[in-house]
Short mmCIF file of C-alpha atoms and ligand atoms in Angstrom, two decimals:
data_model
loop_
_atom_site.label_atom_id
_atom_site.label_comp_id
_atom_site.label_asym_id
_atom_site.label_seq_id
_atom_site.Cartn_x
_atom_site.Cartn_y
_atom_site.Cartn_z
CA UNK R 1 -135.01 69.19 56.52
CA UNK R 2 -132.34 70.29 58.90
CA UNK R 3 -133.14 70.20 62.52
CA UNK R 4 -132.15 73.71 64.15
CA UNK R 5 -131.70 74.37 67.60
CA UNK R 6 -131.50 78.07 68.53
CA UNK R 7 -129.94 79.69 71.88
CA UNK R 8 -130.19 82.98 73.24
CA UNK R 9 -133.89 82.67 71.99
CA UNK R 10 -134.89 85.54 74.13
CA UNK R 11 -132.46 87.98 72.58
CA UNK R 12 -132.25 90.43 69.66
CA UNK R 13 -130.36 87.80 67.30
CA UNK R 14 -132.43 84.79 68.48
CA UNK R 15 -135.70 86.28 67.62
CA UNK R 16 -134.14 87.22 64.29
CA UNK R 17 -133.01 83.76 63.65
CA UNK R 18 -136.12 82.22 64.58
CA UNK R 19 -138.06 84.21 61.96
CA UNK R 20 -135.33 83.35 59.50
CA UNK R 21 -135.45 79.54 60.46
CA UNK R 22 -139.17 79.60 60.55
CA UNK R 23 -139.22 81.30 56.84
CA UNK R 24 -136.55 78.68 55.54
CA UNK R 25 -137.83 75.73 53.29
CA UNK R 26 -135.18 73.31 54.24
CA UNK R 27 -135.05 74.07 58.02
CA UNK R 28 -137.15 73.16 60.83
CA UNK R 29 -137.13 74.61 64.37
CA UNK R 30 -136.11 71.70 66.92
CA UNK R 31 -135.22 73.07 70.15
CA UNK R 32 -135.27 76.66 71.49
CA UNK R 33 -132.46 77.36 74.34
CA UNK R 34 -132.79 79.99 77.05
CA UNK R 35 -130.98 80.26 80.42
CA UNK R 36 -132.20 79.04 83.50
CA UNK R 37 -133.94 81.77 85.60
CA UNK R 38 -134.87 83.45 82.03
CA UNK R 39 -138.56 84.57 81.81
CA UNK R 40 -138.51 82.83 78.44
CA UNK R 41 -138.46 79.10 79.95
CA UNK R 42 -141.66 77.31 79.40
CA UNK R 43 -142.96 79.71 76.84
CA UNK R 44 -143.66 79.49 73.20
CA UNK R 45 -140.11 80.39 71.67
CA UNK R 46 -142.19 83.08 69.29
CA UNK R 47 -143.69 85.11 72.27
CA UNK R 48 -141.25 88.07 72.06
CA UNK R 49 -142.09 88.52 68.42
CA UNK R 50 -145.83 87.92 68.95
CA UNK R 51 -145.97 84.62 66.96
CA UNK R 52 -146.59 81.21 67.90
CA UNK R 53 -143.98 78.00 66.84
CA UNK R 54 -145.05 75.21 69.01
CA UNK R 55 -141.76 75.12 70.29
CA UNK R 56 -141.11 75.60 74.05
CA UNK R 57 -138.03 77.52 75.54
CA UNK R 58 -136.19 75.14 77.50
CA UNK R 59 -132.82 75.24 79.65
CA UNK R 60 -132.82 71.32 79.29
CA UNK R 61 -129.18 71.27 77.23
CA UNK R 62 -129.90 67.53 76.45
CA UNK R 63 -132.53 68.70 74.06
CA UNK R 64 -129.63 69.42 71.59
CA UNK R 65 -128.98 65.64 71.24
CA UNK R 66 -131.77 65.50 68.41
CA UNK R 67 -130.76 68.46 66.37
CA UNK R 68 -128.50 68.60 63.40
CA UNK R 69 -127.25 72.28 64.06
CA UNK R 70 -126.95 74.45 66.82
CA UNK R 71 -127.04 78.32 65.95
CA UNK R 72 -125.87 80.02 68.82
CA UNK R 73 -126.22 83.82 69.60
CA UNK R 74 -126.07 84.18 73.28
CA UNK R 75 -122.97 84.71 75.87
CA UNK R 76 -119.74 82.86 76.01
CA UNK R 77 -120.63 81.16 79.35
CA UNK R 78 -123.61 79.94 77.78
CA UNK R 79 -122.02 78.65 74.62
CA UNK R 80 -119.44 76.78 76.68
CA UNK R 81 -122.10 74.64 78.58
CA UNK R 82 -123.56 73.68 75.25
CA UNK R 83 -120.54 72.40 73.64
CA UNK R 84 -119.87 69.18 75.60
CA UNK R 85 -123.66 67.89 74.37
CA UNK R 86 -123.13 69.10 70.91
CA UNK R 87 -119.68 67.36 70.77
CA UNK R 88 -121.07 64.08 72.20
CA UNK R 89 -124.43 63.92 70.23
CA UNK R 90 -122.93 65.00 66.65
CA UNK R 91 -124.73 68.23 66.72
CA UNK R 92 -122.75 71.00 64.26
CA UNK R 93 -122.42 74.42 66.12
CA UNK R 94 -122.63 77.77 64.33
CA UNK R 95 -121.43 80.51 67.08
CA UNK R 96 -122.15 83.91 66.29
CA UNK R 97 -121.34 84.81 70.12
CA UNK R 98 -118.70 87.42 70.62
CA UNK R 99 -116.29 87.91 73.74
CA UNK R 100 -114.64 84.83 74.00
CA UNK R 101 -111.22 84.87 75.98
CA UNK R 102 -108.25 83.06 73.95
CA UNK R 103 -108.51 80.11 76.40
CA UNK R 104 -112.31 79.84 75.68
CA UNK R 105 -111.50 79.61 72.09
CA UNK R 106 -109.28 76.70 72.44
CA UNK R 107 -112.30 74.84 74.01
CA UNK R 108 -114.18 75.70 71.10
CA UNK R 109 -111.59 74.50 68.72
CA UNK R 110 -111.26 71.27 70.80
CA UNK R 111 -114.82 70.67 70.16
CA UNK R 112 -114.45 70.74 66.53
CA UNK R 113 -112.31 67.28 66.93
CA UNK R 114 -115.85 65.98 67.40
CA UNK R 115 -118.09 67.97 65.28
CA UNK R 116 -118.33 70.87 62.88
CA UNK R 117 -117.74 74.12 64.58
CA UNK R 118 -117.78 77.47 62.64
CA UNK R 119 -116.89 80.39 64.86
CA UNK R 120 -117.84 83.96 63.22
CA UNK R 121 -117.68 87.18 65.10
CA UNK R 122 -120.01 88.66 62.23
CA UNK R 123 -121.65 86.41 59.92
CA UNK R 124 -123.05 89.26 57.40
CA UNK R 125 -122.04 88.74 53.91
CA UNK R 126 -120.75 92.73 53.83
CA UNK R 127 -118.76 92.23 56.90
CA UNK R 128 -116.86 89.29 55.51
CA UNK R 129 -116.24 91.08 52.09
CA UNK R 130 -114.79 94.00 54.27
CA UNK R 131 -112.52 91.52 55.87
CA UNK R 132 -110.79 90.94 52.48
CA UNK R 133 -110.90 94.80 51.45
CA UNK R 134 -108.90 95.32 54.68
CA UNK R 135 -106.53 92.75 54.20
CA UNK R 136 -105.72 94.17 51.00
CA UNK R 137 -105.63 97.64 52.05
CA UNK R 138 -103.07 96.75 55.05
CA UNK R 139 -100.96 95.24 52.38
CA UNK R 140 -100.93 98.12 50.22
CA UNK R 141 -100.55 100.96 52.85
CA UNK R 142 -98.24 98.90 54.86
CA UNK R 143 -96.73 101.62 56.82
CA UNK R 144 -99.60 104.18 57.85
CA UNK R 145 -101.31 104.02 61.14
CA UNK R 146 -104.46 101.92 61.54
CA UNK R 147 -107.35 102.75 63.92
CA UNK R 148 -110.57 101.13 64.36
CA UNK R 149 -113.72 102.50 65.15
CA UNK R 150 -116.69 100.64 66.29
CA UNK R 151 -120.25 102.03 67.40
CA UNK R 152 -123.33 99.68 68.74
CA UNK R 153 -126.36 99.79 70.55
CA UNK R 154 -126.81 100.77 74.41
CA UNK R 155 -127.06 97.02 75.32
CA UNK R 156 -124.09 95.66 73.72
CA UNK R 157 -122.11 94.12 76.79
CA UNK R 158 -118.50 93.28 75.12
CA UNK R 159 -116.01 95.58 73.86
CA UNK R 160 -114.33 96.08 71.53
CA UNK R 161 -116.88 94.16 69.38
CA UNK R 162 -115.88 90.85 67.97
CA UNK R 163 -115.97 92.07 64.54
CA UNK R 164 -113.38 95.07 65.38
CA UNK R 165 -111.01 92.68 66.80
CA UNK R 166 -111.19 90.37 63.90
CA UNK R 167 -110.71 93.18 61.63
CA UNK R 168 -107.41 93.93 63.65
CA UNK R 169 -106.36 90.52 63.36
CA UNK R 170 -106.64 90.71 59.99
CA UNK R 171 -104.40 93.93 59.70
CA UNK R 172 -101.81 92.45 61.92
CA UNK R 173 -102.00 89.11 59.70
CA UNK R 174 -101.44 90.90 56.62
CA UNK R 175 -98.31 93.03 58.00
CA UNK R 176 -96.96 89.83 59.62
CA UNK R 177 -97.47 91.21 63.15
CA UNK R 178 -98.56 89.70 66.51
CA UNK R 179 -101.86 91.11 66.90
CA UNK R 180 -101.84 90.71 70.91
CA UNK R 181 -98.64 92.87 70.65
CA UNK R 182 -99.63 95.42 68.71
CA UNK R 183 -103.35 95.99 69.72
CA UNK R 184 -104.21 99.16 71.67
CA UNK R 185 -107.68 98.08 72.89
CA UNK R 186 -108.72 101.44 74.54
CA UNK R 187 -106.67 104.85 75.33
CA UNK R 188 -107.04 107.27 78.28
CA UNK R 189 -104.72 109.85 80.10
CA UNK R 190 -101.22 111.19 79.25
CA UNK R 191 -100.56 108.23 76.62
CA UNK R 192 -97.79 109.98 74.91
CA UNK R 193 -97.60 109.91 71.14
CA UNK R 194 -98.82 106.99 69.01
CA UNK R 195 -96.34 104.18 68.88
CA UNK R 196 -95.52 103.05 65.39
CA UNK R 197 -97.11 99.63 63.97
CA UNK R 198 -99.67 99.64 66.69
CA UNK R 199 -103.36 99.00 65.83
CA UNK R 200 -105.83 101.34 68.09
CA UNK R 201 -109.68 100.64 68.82
CA UNK R 202 -112.33 102.96 69.86
CA UNK R 203 -115.84 101.63 70.95
CA UNK R 204 -118.90 103.91 71.24
CA UNK R 205 -121.97 102.58 72.45
CA UNK R 206 -125.80 104.37 72.15
CA UNK R 207 -129.21 104.24 70.97
CA UNK R 208 -130.35 101.28 68.74
CA UNK R 209 -127.09 101.43 66.50
CA UNK R 210 -127.20 97.87 64.96
CA UNK R 211 -123.42 98.01 64.47
CA UNK R 212 -121.06 100.07 62.36
CA UNK R 213 -117.20 99.27 61.92
CA UNK R 214 -114.88 101.55 60.16
CA UNK R 215 -111.07 100.99 59.51
CA UNK R 216 -109.11 104.03 59.14
CA UNK R 217 -105.84 104.00 57.55
CA UNK R 218 -104.06 107.23 58.60
CA UNK R 219 -101.19 108.54 56.60
CA UNK R 220 -99.58 111.81 56.17
CA UNK R 221 -101.81 114.31 54.29
CA UNK R 222 -104.40 111.41 53.47
CA UNK R 223 -106.61 108.84 55.18
CA UNK R 224 -108.22 105.98 53.59
CA UNK R 225 -111.45 104.95 55.65
CA UNK R 226 -113.29 101.52 54.85
CA UNK R 227 -116.83 101.57 56.69
CA UNK R 228 -119.41 98.61 57.06
CA UNK R 229 -122.90 99.91 58.60
CA UNK R 230 -125.72 97.23 59.32
CA UNK R 231 -129.01 98.74 59.51
CA UNK R 232 -130.92 95.46 60.37
CA UNK R 233 -129.96 92.37 61.95
CA UNK R 234 -131.27 90.57 59.06
CA UNK R 235 -127.97 89.97 57.36
CA UNK R 236 -126.54 88.70 60.25
CA UNK R 237 -129.54 86.01 60.58
CA UNK R 238 -129.22 85.00 56.86
CA UNK R 239 -125.52 84.56 57.11
CA UNK R 240 -125.92 82.38 60.02
CA UNK R 241 -128.44 79.88 58.19
CA UNK R 242 -125.89 79.88 55.40
CA UNK R 243 -123.30 78.94 57.53
CA UNK R 244 -125.59 76.16 59.38
CA UNK R 245 -126.39 74.75 55.83
CA UNK R 246 -122.54 74.39 55.09
CA UNK R 247 -122.05 72.77 58.48
CA UNK R 248 -124.90 70.36 57.84
CA UNK R 249 -122.93 69.07 55.00
CA UNK R 250 -119.54 68.79 56.73
CA UNK R 251 -117.69 66.19 59.06
CA UNK R 252 -115.96 67.53 62.18
CA UNK R 253 -113.49 70.38 61.85
CA UNK R 254 -113.09 74.34 62.57
CA UNK R 255 -114.62 76.46 60.08
CA UNK R 256 -115.13 80.29 59.49
CA UNK R 257 -117.18 82.28 57.14
CA UNK R 258 -114.16 82.32 54.76
CA UNK R 259 -114.76 78.63 54.39
CA UNK R 260 -118.56 79.12 53.73
CA UNK R 261 -118.36 82.20 51.42
CA UNK R 262 -115.78 80.17 49.45
CA UNK R 263 -112.92 82.64 49.81
CA UNK R 264 -109.63 81.47 51.17
CA UNK R 265 -108.10 83.45 54.17
N1 NDP M 301 -121.74 86.91 64.59
C1 NDP M 301 -122.78 88.12 64.42
O1 NDP M 301 -122.74 88.20 63.26
C2 NDP M 301 -123.23 88.75 65.51
C3 NDP M 301 -123.16 88.46 66.84
N2 NDP M 301 -123.83 89.06 67.86
C4 NDP M 301 -123.47 88.45 69.17
O2 NDP M 301 -124.38 87.63 69.50
C5 NDP M 301 -124.74 87.67 70.66
C6 NDP M 301 -126.04 87.90 71.30
O3 NDP M 301 -126.41 89.34 70.94
P1 NDP M 301 -127.75 89.75 71.02
O4 NDP M 301 -128.95 88.95 70.47
O5 NDP M 301 -127.87 91.22 70.66
O6 NDP M 301 -127.95 89.97 72.72
P2 NDP M 301 -128.91 89.72 73.59
O7 NDP M 301 -128.63 90.33 75.08
O8 NDP M 301 -130.24 90.33 72.95
O9 NDP M 301 -129.31 88.09 73.80
C7 NDP M 301 -128.48 87.31 74.59
C8 NDP M 301 -129.32 86.26 74.71
O10 NDP M 301 -128.65 85.04 75.63
C9 NDP M 301 -129.25 84.87 76.78
N3 NDP M 301 -128.36 84.83 77.93
C10 NDP M 301 -127.78 85.81 78.66
N4 NDP M 301 -126.86 85.15 79.52
C11 NDP M 301 -127.06 83.89 79.40
C12 NDP M 301 -126.33 82.82 79.96
N5 NDP M 301 -125.53 82.94 81.16
N6 NDP M 301 -126.80 81.74 79.63
C13 NDP M 301 -127.54 81.60 78.62
N7 NDP M 301 -128.20 82.37 77.91
C14 NDP M 301 -127.95 83.66 78.50
C15 NDP M 301 -130.30 85.99 77.04
O11 NDP M 301 -131.53 85.41 77.62
P3 NDP M 301 -132.43 86.34 78.37
O12 NDP M 301 -133.01 87.38 77.65
O13 NDP M 301 -133.60 85.68 78.91
O14 NDP M 301 -131.47 87.08 79.41
C16 NDP M 301 -130.71 86.30 75.80
O15 NDP M 301 -131.83 85.43 75.05
C17 NDP M 301 -123.61 88.70 71.54
O16 NDP M 301 -122.39 88.04 71.98
C18 NDP M 301 -123.42 89.47 70.22
O17 NDP M 301 -122.22 90.27 70.16
C19 NDP M 301 -124.79 89.90 67.54
C20 NDP M 301 -125.16 90.32 66.30
C21 NDP M 301 -124.37 89.54 65.01
O1 LIG M 302 -123.66 92.83 69.77
C1 LIG M 302 -123.98 93.02 68.64
O2 LIG M 302 -124.88 93.69 68.23
C2 LIG M 302 -123.23 92.82 67.47
N1 LIG M 302 -122.33 91.90 67.79
C3 LIG M 302 -120.99 91.25 66.80
C4 LIG M 302 -119.67 91.66 67.28
O3 LIG M 302 -119.63 91.98 68.61
O4 LIG M 302 -118.89 92.07 66.23
C5 LIG M 302 -121.47 91.62 65.35
C6 LIG M 302 -122.35 92.82 65.15
O5 LIG M 302 -121.39 94.05 65.20
C7 LIG M 302 -123.36 93.16 66.14
#
């Protein structure tokens, strides 16, 4: 049995993952982490979903020591507090949390010198297939303008989404560009004409939209649009469990969903 810890347990993904882990025949829920001050601390991990798990939510990061894998869908500041304990105790980490700075990502990578760490802005099978389609389109349509649109529910706190940023990185990489030099993360005011070779982003927030991403390849007289639409969070949860199973067989190292799905980047 793979002993799984879940962080962000009180959240939308935390509860979706909880149900997926409880249903998985090869996994057992060993720890459930919330942040100190959270209303969930001291209660059963299943309370928000109306189920009893027998696991109490804790803010004690030492509880990670007895686990094989942490699946983390929380906030960057939380993830960064879990990593040192995981690195010291050999607990692998699947990170679905988004919104890390470039500096913070270096810290994630450094932890992978001690334990297996997988960072995935999107764990769904469909989105990871779309990443590949985008790379191919970016190569085939190498001169057209690329704009990336994403829409999420009203409670999402980071923008553009981690998935949209990864899509932009894939386009830039396929075209031999430096993403940070060509990304236009938002626009307002008198922007002037579009600069050739840039990759533009638009982030919309509203309602209960689970997650929608479209990459638009806009040429002259024609546009190609590649869209992924998540209608439930189940795909993210199942992808995260597949990643946890993968990491439980690995030694230290920095992994992505491409490694899990067997597709080279
Ligand atoms: N990789 C992927 O496929 C996906 C990634 N995500 C990402 O996962 C993350 C979580 O998303 P979602 O579940 O929708 O978000 P929620 O806001 O529903 O949940 C976030 C959770 O983190 C907890 N939390 C908030 N602040 C802290 C903190 N400082 N320390 C510890 N815990 C904290 C919250 O606790 P409390 O409720 O008690 O305040 C809550 O349980 C986001 O970064 C999102 O972008 C989301 C979906 C798919
Ligand atoms: O916060 C969300 O909901 C989601 N976050 C991830 C992201 O930022 O890309 C993945 C998915 O789009 C849902």
